[in-house]
XYZ file of C-alpha atoms in Angstrom:
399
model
C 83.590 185.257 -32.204
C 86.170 187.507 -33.824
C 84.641 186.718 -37.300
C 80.908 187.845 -36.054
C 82.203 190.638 -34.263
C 84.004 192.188 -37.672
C 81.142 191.151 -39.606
C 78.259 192.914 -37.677
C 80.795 195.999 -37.757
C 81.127 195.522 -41.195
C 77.250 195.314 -42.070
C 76.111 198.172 -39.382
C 78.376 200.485 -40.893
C 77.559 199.637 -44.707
C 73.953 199.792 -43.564
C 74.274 203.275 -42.182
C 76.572 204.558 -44.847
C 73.980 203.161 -47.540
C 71.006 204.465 -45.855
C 72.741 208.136 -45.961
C 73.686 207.929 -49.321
C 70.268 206.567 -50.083
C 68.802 209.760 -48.697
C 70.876 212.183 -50.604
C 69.555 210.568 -53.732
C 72.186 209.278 -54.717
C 71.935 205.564 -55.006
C 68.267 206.778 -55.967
C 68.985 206.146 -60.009
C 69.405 202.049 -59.470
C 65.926 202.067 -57.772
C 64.336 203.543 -60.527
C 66.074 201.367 -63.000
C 65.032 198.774 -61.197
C 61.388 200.136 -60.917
C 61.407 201.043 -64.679
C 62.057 197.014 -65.306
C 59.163 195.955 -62.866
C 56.647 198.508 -64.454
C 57.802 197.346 -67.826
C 56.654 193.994 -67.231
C 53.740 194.579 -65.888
C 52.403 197.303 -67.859
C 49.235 195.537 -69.015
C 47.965 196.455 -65.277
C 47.970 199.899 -66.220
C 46.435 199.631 -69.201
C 42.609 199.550 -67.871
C 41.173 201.231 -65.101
C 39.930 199.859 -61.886
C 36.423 198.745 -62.444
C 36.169 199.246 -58.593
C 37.648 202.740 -58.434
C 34.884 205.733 -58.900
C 35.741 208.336 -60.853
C 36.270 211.770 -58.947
C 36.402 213.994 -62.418
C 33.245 215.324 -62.902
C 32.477 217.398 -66.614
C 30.413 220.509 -66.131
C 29.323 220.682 -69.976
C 28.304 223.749 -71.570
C 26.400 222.371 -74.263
C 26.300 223.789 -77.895
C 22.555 222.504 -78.240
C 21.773 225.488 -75.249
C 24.050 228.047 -77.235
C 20.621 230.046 -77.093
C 20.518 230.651 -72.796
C 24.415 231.686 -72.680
C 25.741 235.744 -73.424
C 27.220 234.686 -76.006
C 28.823 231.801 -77.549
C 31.828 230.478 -76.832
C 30.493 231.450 -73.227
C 31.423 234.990 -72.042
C 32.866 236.549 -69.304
C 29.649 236.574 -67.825
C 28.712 233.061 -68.064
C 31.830 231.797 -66.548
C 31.435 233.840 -63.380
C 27.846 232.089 -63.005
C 29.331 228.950 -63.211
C 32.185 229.555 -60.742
C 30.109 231.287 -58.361
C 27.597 228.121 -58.456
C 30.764 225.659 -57.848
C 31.800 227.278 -54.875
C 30.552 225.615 -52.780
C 31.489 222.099 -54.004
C 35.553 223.025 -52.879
C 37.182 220.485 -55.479
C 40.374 219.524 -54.996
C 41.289 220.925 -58.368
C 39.472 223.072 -61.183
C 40.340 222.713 -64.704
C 39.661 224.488 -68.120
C 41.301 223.218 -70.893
C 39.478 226.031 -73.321
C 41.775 229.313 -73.642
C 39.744 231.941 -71.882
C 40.316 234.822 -74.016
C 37.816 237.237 -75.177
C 39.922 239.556 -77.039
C 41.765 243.063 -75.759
C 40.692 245.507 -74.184
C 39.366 242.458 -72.181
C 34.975 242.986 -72.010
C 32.654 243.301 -68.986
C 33.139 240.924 -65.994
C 36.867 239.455 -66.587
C 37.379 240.643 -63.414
C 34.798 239.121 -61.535
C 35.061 236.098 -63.367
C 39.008 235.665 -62.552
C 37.545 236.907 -58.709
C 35.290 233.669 -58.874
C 38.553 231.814 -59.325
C 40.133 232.780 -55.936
C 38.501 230.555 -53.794
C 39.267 227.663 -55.316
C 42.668 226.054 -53.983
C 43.836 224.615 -57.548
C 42.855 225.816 -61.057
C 44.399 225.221 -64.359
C 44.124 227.203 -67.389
C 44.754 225.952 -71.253
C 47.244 227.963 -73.382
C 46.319 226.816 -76.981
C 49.599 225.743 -78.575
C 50.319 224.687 -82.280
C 52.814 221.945 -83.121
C 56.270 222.574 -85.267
C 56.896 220.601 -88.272
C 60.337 219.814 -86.787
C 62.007 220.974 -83.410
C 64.656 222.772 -84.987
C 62.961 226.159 -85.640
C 62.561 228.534 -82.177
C 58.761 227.984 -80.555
C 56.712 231.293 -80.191
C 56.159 231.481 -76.901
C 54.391 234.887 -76.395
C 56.150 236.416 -73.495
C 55.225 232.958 -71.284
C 59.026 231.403 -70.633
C 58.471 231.528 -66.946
C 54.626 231.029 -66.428
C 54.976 227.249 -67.769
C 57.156 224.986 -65.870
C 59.661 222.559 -67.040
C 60.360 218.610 -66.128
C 63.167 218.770 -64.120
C 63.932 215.209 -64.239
C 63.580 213.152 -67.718
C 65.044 210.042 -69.052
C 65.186 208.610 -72.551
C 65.901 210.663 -75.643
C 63.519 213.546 -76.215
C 63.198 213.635 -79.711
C 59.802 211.459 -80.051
C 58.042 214.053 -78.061
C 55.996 216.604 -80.022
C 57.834 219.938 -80.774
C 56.161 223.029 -79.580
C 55.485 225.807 -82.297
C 54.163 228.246 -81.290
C 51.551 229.536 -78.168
C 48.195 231.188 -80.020
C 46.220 232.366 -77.558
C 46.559 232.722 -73.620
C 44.048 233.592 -71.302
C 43.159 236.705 -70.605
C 45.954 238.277 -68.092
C 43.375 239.141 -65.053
C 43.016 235.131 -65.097
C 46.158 234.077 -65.393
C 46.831 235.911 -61.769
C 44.808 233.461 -59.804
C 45.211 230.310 -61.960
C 48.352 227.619 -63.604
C 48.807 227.912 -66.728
C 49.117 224.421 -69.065
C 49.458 223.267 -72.976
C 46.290 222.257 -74.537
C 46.816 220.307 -77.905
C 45.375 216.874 -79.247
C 46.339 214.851 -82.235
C 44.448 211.872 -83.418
C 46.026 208.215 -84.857
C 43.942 205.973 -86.187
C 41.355 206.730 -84.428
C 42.643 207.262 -81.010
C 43.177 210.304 -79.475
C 46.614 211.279 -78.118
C 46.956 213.854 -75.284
C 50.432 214.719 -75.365
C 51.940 214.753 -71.752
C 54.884 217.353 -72.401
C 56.059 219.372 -75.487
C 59.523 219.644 -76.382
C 60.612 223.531 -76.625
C 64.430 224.723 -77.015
C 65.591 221.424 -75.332
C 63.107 222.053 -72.626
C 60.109 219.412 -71.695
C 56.563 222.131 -71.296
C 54.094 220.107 -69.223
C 50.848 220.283 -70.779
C 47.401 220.845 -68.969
C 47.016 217.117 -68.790
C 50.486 217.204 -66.664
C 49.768 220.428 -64.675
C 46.478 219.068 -63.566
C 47.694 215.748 -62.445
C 51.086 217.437 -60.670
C 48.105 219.263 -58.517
C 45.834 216.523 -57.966
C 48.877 213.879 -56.445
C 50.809 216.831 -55.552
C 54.161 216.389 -57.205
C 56.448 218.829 -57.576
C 58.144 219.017 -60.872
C 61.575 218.066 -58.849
C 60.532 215.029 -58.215
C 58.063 214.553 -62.070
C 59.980 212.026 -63.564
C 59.534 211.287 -66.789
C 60.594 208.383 -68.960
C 60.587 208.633 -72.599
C 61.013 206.018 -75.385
C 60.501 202.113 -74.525
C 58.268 201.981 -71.679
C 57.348 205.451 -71.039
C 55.615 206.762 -68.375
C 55.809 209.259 -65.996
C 56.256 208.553 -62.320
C 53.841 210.928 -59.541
C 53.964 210.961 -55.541
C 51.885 208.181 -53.937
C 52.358 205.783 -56.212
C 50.600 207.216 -59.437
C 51.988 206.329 -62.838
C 50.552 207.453 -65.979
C 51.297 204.962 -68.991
C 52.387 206.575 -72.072
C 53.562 206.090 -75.793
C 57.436 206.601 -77.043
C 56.832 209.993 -77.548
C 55.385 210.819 -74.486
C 51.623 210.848 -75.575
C 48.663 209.772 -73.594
C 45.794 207.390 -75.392
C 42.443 208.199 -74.082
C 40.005 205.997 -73.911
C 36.533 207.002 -75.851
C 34.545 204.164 -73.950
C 35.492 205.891 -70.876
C 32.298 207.391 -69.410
C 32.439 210.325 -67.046
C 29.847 212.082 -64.921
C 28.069 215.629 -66.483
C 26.693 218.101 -64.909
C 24.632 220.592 -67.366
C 26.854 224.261 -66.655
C 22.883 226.235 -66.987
C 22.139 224.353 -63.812
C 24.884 226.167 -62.204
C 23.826 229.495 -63.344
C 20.391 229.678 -62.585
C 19.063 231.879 -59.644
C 18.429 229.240 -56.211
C 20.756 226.525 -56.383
C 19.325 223.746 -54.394
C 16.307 223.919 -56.883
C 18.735 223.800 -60.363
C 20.728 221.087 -59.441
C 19.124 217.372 -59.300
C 20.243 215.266 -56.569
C 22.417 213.412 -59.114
C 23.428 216.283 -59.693
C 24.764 216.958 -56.362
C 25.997 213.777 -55.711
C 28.465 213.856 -58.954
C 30.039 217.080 -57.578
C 29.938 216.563 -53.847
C 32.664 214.871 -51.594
C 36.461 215.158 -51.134
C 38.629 215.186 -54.222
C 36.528 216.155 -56.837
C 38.028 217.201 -60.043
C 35.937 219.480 -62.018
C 36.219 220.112 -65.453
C 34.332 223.139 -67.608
C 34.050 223.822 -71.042
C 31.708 223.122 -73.946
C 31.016 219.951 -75.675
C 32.966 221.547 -79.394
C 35.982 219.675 -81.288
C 36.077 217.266 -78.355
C 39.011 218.811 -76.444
C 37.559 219.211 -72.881
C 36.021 215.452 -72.970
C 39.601 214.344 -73.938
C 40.747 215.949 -71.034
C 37.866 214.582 -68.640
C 38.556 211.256 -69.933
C 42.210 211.377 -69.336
C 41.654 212.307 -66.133
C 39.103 209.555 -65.121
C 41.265 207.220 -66.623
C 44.866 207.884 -64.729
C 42.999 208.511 -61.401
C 40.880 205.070 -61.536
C 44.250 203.423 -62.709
C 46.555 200.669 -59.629
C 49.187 202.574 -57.980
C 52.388 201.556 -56.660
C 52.763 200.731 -52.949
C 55.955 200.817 -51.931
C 56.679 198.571 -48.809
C 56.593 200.469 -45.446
C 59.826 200.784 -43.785
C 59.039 198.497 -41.246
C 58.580 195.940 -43.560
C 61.826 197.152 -45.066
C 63.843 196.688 -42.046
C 62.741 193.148 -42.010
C 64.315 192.996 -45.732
C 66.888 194.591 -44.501
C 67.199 191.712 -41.412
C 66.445 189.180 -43.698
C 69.944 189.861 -45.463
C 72.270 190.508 -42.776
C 70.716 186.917 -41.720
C 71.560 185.484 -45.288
C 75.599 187.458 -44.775
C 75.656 185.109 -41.280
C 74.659 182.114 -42.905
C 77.114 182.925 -45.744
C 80.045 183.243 -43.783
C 79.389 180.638 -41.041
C 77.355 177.714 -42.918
C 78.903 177.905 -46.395
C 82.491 177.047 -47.741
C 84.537 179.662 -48.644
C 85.082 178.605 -51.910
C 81.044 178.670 -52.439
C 80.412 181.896 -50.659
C 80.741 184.155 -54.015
C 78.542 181.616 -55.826
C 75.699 181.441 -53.333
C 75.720 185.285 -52.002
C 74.443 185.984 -55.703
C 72.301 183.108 -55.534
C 70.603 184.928 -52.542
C 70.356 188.305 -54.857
C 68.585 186.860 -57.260
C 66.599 184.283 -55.179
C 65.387 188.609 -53.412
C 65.184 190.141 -56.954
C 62.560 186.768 -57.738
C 60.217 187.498 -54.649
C 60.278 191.101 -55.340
C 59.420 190.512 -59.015
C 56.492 188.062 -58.354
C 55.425 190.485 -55.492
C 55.036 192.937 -57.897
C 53.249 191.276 -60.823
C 50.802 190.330 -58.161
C 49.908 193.250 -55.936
C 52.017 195.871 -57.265
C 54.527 195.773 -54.081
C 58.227 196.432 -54.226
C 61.222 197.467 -52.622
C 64.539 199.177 -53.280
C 66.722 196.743 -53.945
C 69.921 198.452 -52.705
C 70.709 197.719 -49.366
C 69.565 194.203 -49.310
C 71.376 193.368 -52.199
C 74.662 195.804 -50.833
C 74.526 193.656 -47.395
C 74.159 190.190 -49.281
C 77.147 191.201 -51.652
C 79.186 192.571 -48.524
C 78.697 189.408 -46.783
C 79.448 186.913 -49.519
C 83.066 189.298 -50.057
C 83.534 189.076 -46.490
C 82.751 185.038 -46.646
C 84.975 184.606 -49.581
C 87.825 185.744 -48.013
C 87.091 185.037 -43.706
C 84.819 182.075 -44.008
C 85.726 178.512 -43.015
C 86.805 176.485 -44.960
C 85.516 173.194 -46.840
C 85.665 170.011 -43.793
């Protein structure tokens, strides 16, 4: 009776000392290890989308073939209020431009009603065309924007794969930048594939890139709680789940096969909407948590950037179990530290307490490779080690 007693008080206290260490964060770097080893091994499931996930991204093209029915080409001021003005109504859940919208200073006619067009929409992000260094060594230009791009706040893995930042050559124009976030835009291509990079290195700093800024919006991750792994299976880790597989150096691969909807931007423009648009038309940019992407159809950077997007949105995420079901973890161990110290030799109880951590660590592995389920492993495997400690040196002995 005495035993039971000390050993509930034991394991309620542990318990409620781990939980409130667990929610300062600081037990929080074994569950990510632990994560990190689980997404490793099943990484092929990120690999392809979810044939049975529709794409929300949605590519209003301004084509180079209609060059002719614009103000000018690349698209003016002008042009770009049209468009905005005719997606109003559609309310995405995020609007980006990967195309530097800058016209040259003093800025022409109808900036300012095209960065007014921008207001109503609750998320926009802007491209800052960047050129890579040779080597990160030399200082990266960065035109006066140190504090209008954000940094990772939490990275692991060494940071020399990623892609140094040179320098920043050309911003948008400064009446846009007031209602808008500002990301990188830069592409490389490797054999064939095109790489996205998802952060530049500048000064030891990690720059999140438009890719990064639009996907922070979308999930709605803070950058205190981005992580980002670097080097042997990379990836960066969003709210609700969302991961986003990437290279060693912190690059993206898009897909070319990946197919996205279009939406002609002239359709947009012209006078009486509900006549312009098709129903198609309609359909591809109506409904909650559309992501719309503008910009013309030249050097391929905006499709990248669609495709991306399609790609990590129609990807598996990760469900963490609910914390009722982690309570029953939870109960399932202090049942295992009973059994331990009332069923099992002394001499055994060492031997067999880690034979119950693994036997855990198993069931959460297969969970995982099958539906993508897991739990922290902490305080089961805390209460299991207590118990067997406790067993070792209070349990009964051998009959």
């Amino acid at each position: 009776m005495i035993r039971a007693f000390v050993l509930i008080l034991l394991l309620a206290s542990l318990g409620w000392w781990l939980e409130r260490e667990h929610q300062a964060g600081r037990f929080q770097r074994v569950d990510e290890l632990f994560l990190d080893f689980l997404v490793a091994n099943a990484r092929d499931r990120f690999e392809k989308a979810d044939p049975q996930v529709s794409s929300p991204v949605v590519w209003v093209k301004m084509s180079s073939s209609s060059k002719a029915e614009y103000a000018g080409w690349p698209p003016r001021p002008l042009d770009w209020q049209m468009v905005l003005k005719g997606l109003q109504p559609f309310d995405p859940v995020a609007l980006v431009i990967p195309e530097t919208l800058m016209w040259g200073k003093p800025s022409p006619e109808f900036v300012r009603e095209a960065a007014e067009a921008l207001v109503p929409f609750p998320s926009t992000i802007l491209g800052v065309e960047a050129q890579l260094a040779a080597s990160p060594e030399a200082p990266a230009f960065m035109g006066g924007l140190e504090d209008s791009l954000p940094r990772f706040q939490k990275t692991q893995g060494d940071i020399a794969a990623v892609p140094p930042l040179g320098a920043l050559i050309a911003a948008p124009d400064d009446q846009l930048r007031r209602q808008a976030e500002l990301g990188i835009t830069s592409t490389r291509d490797a054999e064939g594939i095109t790489l996205l990079p998802y952060a530049l290195q500048e000064s030891g700093n990690l720059r999140p890139t438009v890719l990064t800024q639009s996907l922070a919006r979308i999930t709605k991750t803070p950058y205190a709680t981005h992580r980002l792994l670097l080097g042997p299976g990379a990836g960066a880790y969003l709210t609700n789940g969302a991961f986003v597989p990437l290279t060693t150096a912190g690059e993206f691969a898009v897909d070319a096969k990946q197919t996205i909807p279009e939406v002609d931007a002239l359709n947009l423009m012209a006078d009486g909407l509900a006549e312009a648009l098709s129903a198609q038309d309609k359909l591809n940019l109506s409904g909650p948590g559309k992501v719309i992407i503008i910009g013309t159809d030249e050097g391929g950077l905006v499709q990248a950037h669609a495709q991306a997007l399609a790609q990590i949105l129609a990807m598996p995420r990760l469900k963490l179990l609910p914390s009722y079901a982690q309570w029953l973890a939870w109960s399932a161990a202090v049942f295992a530290g009973f059994w331990l110290v009332f069923r099992v030799p002394k001499e055994k109880a060492l031997f067999r307490g880690l034979l119950f951590i693994f036997a855990a660590l198993v069931v959460c592995f297969l969970a995982f490779q099958s539906s993508l389920i897991w739990c922290p492993p902490t305080m089961p495997a805390a209460l299991i080690a207590a118990a067997a400690l406790f067993a070792r040196i209070a349990g009964h002995r051998k009959a």
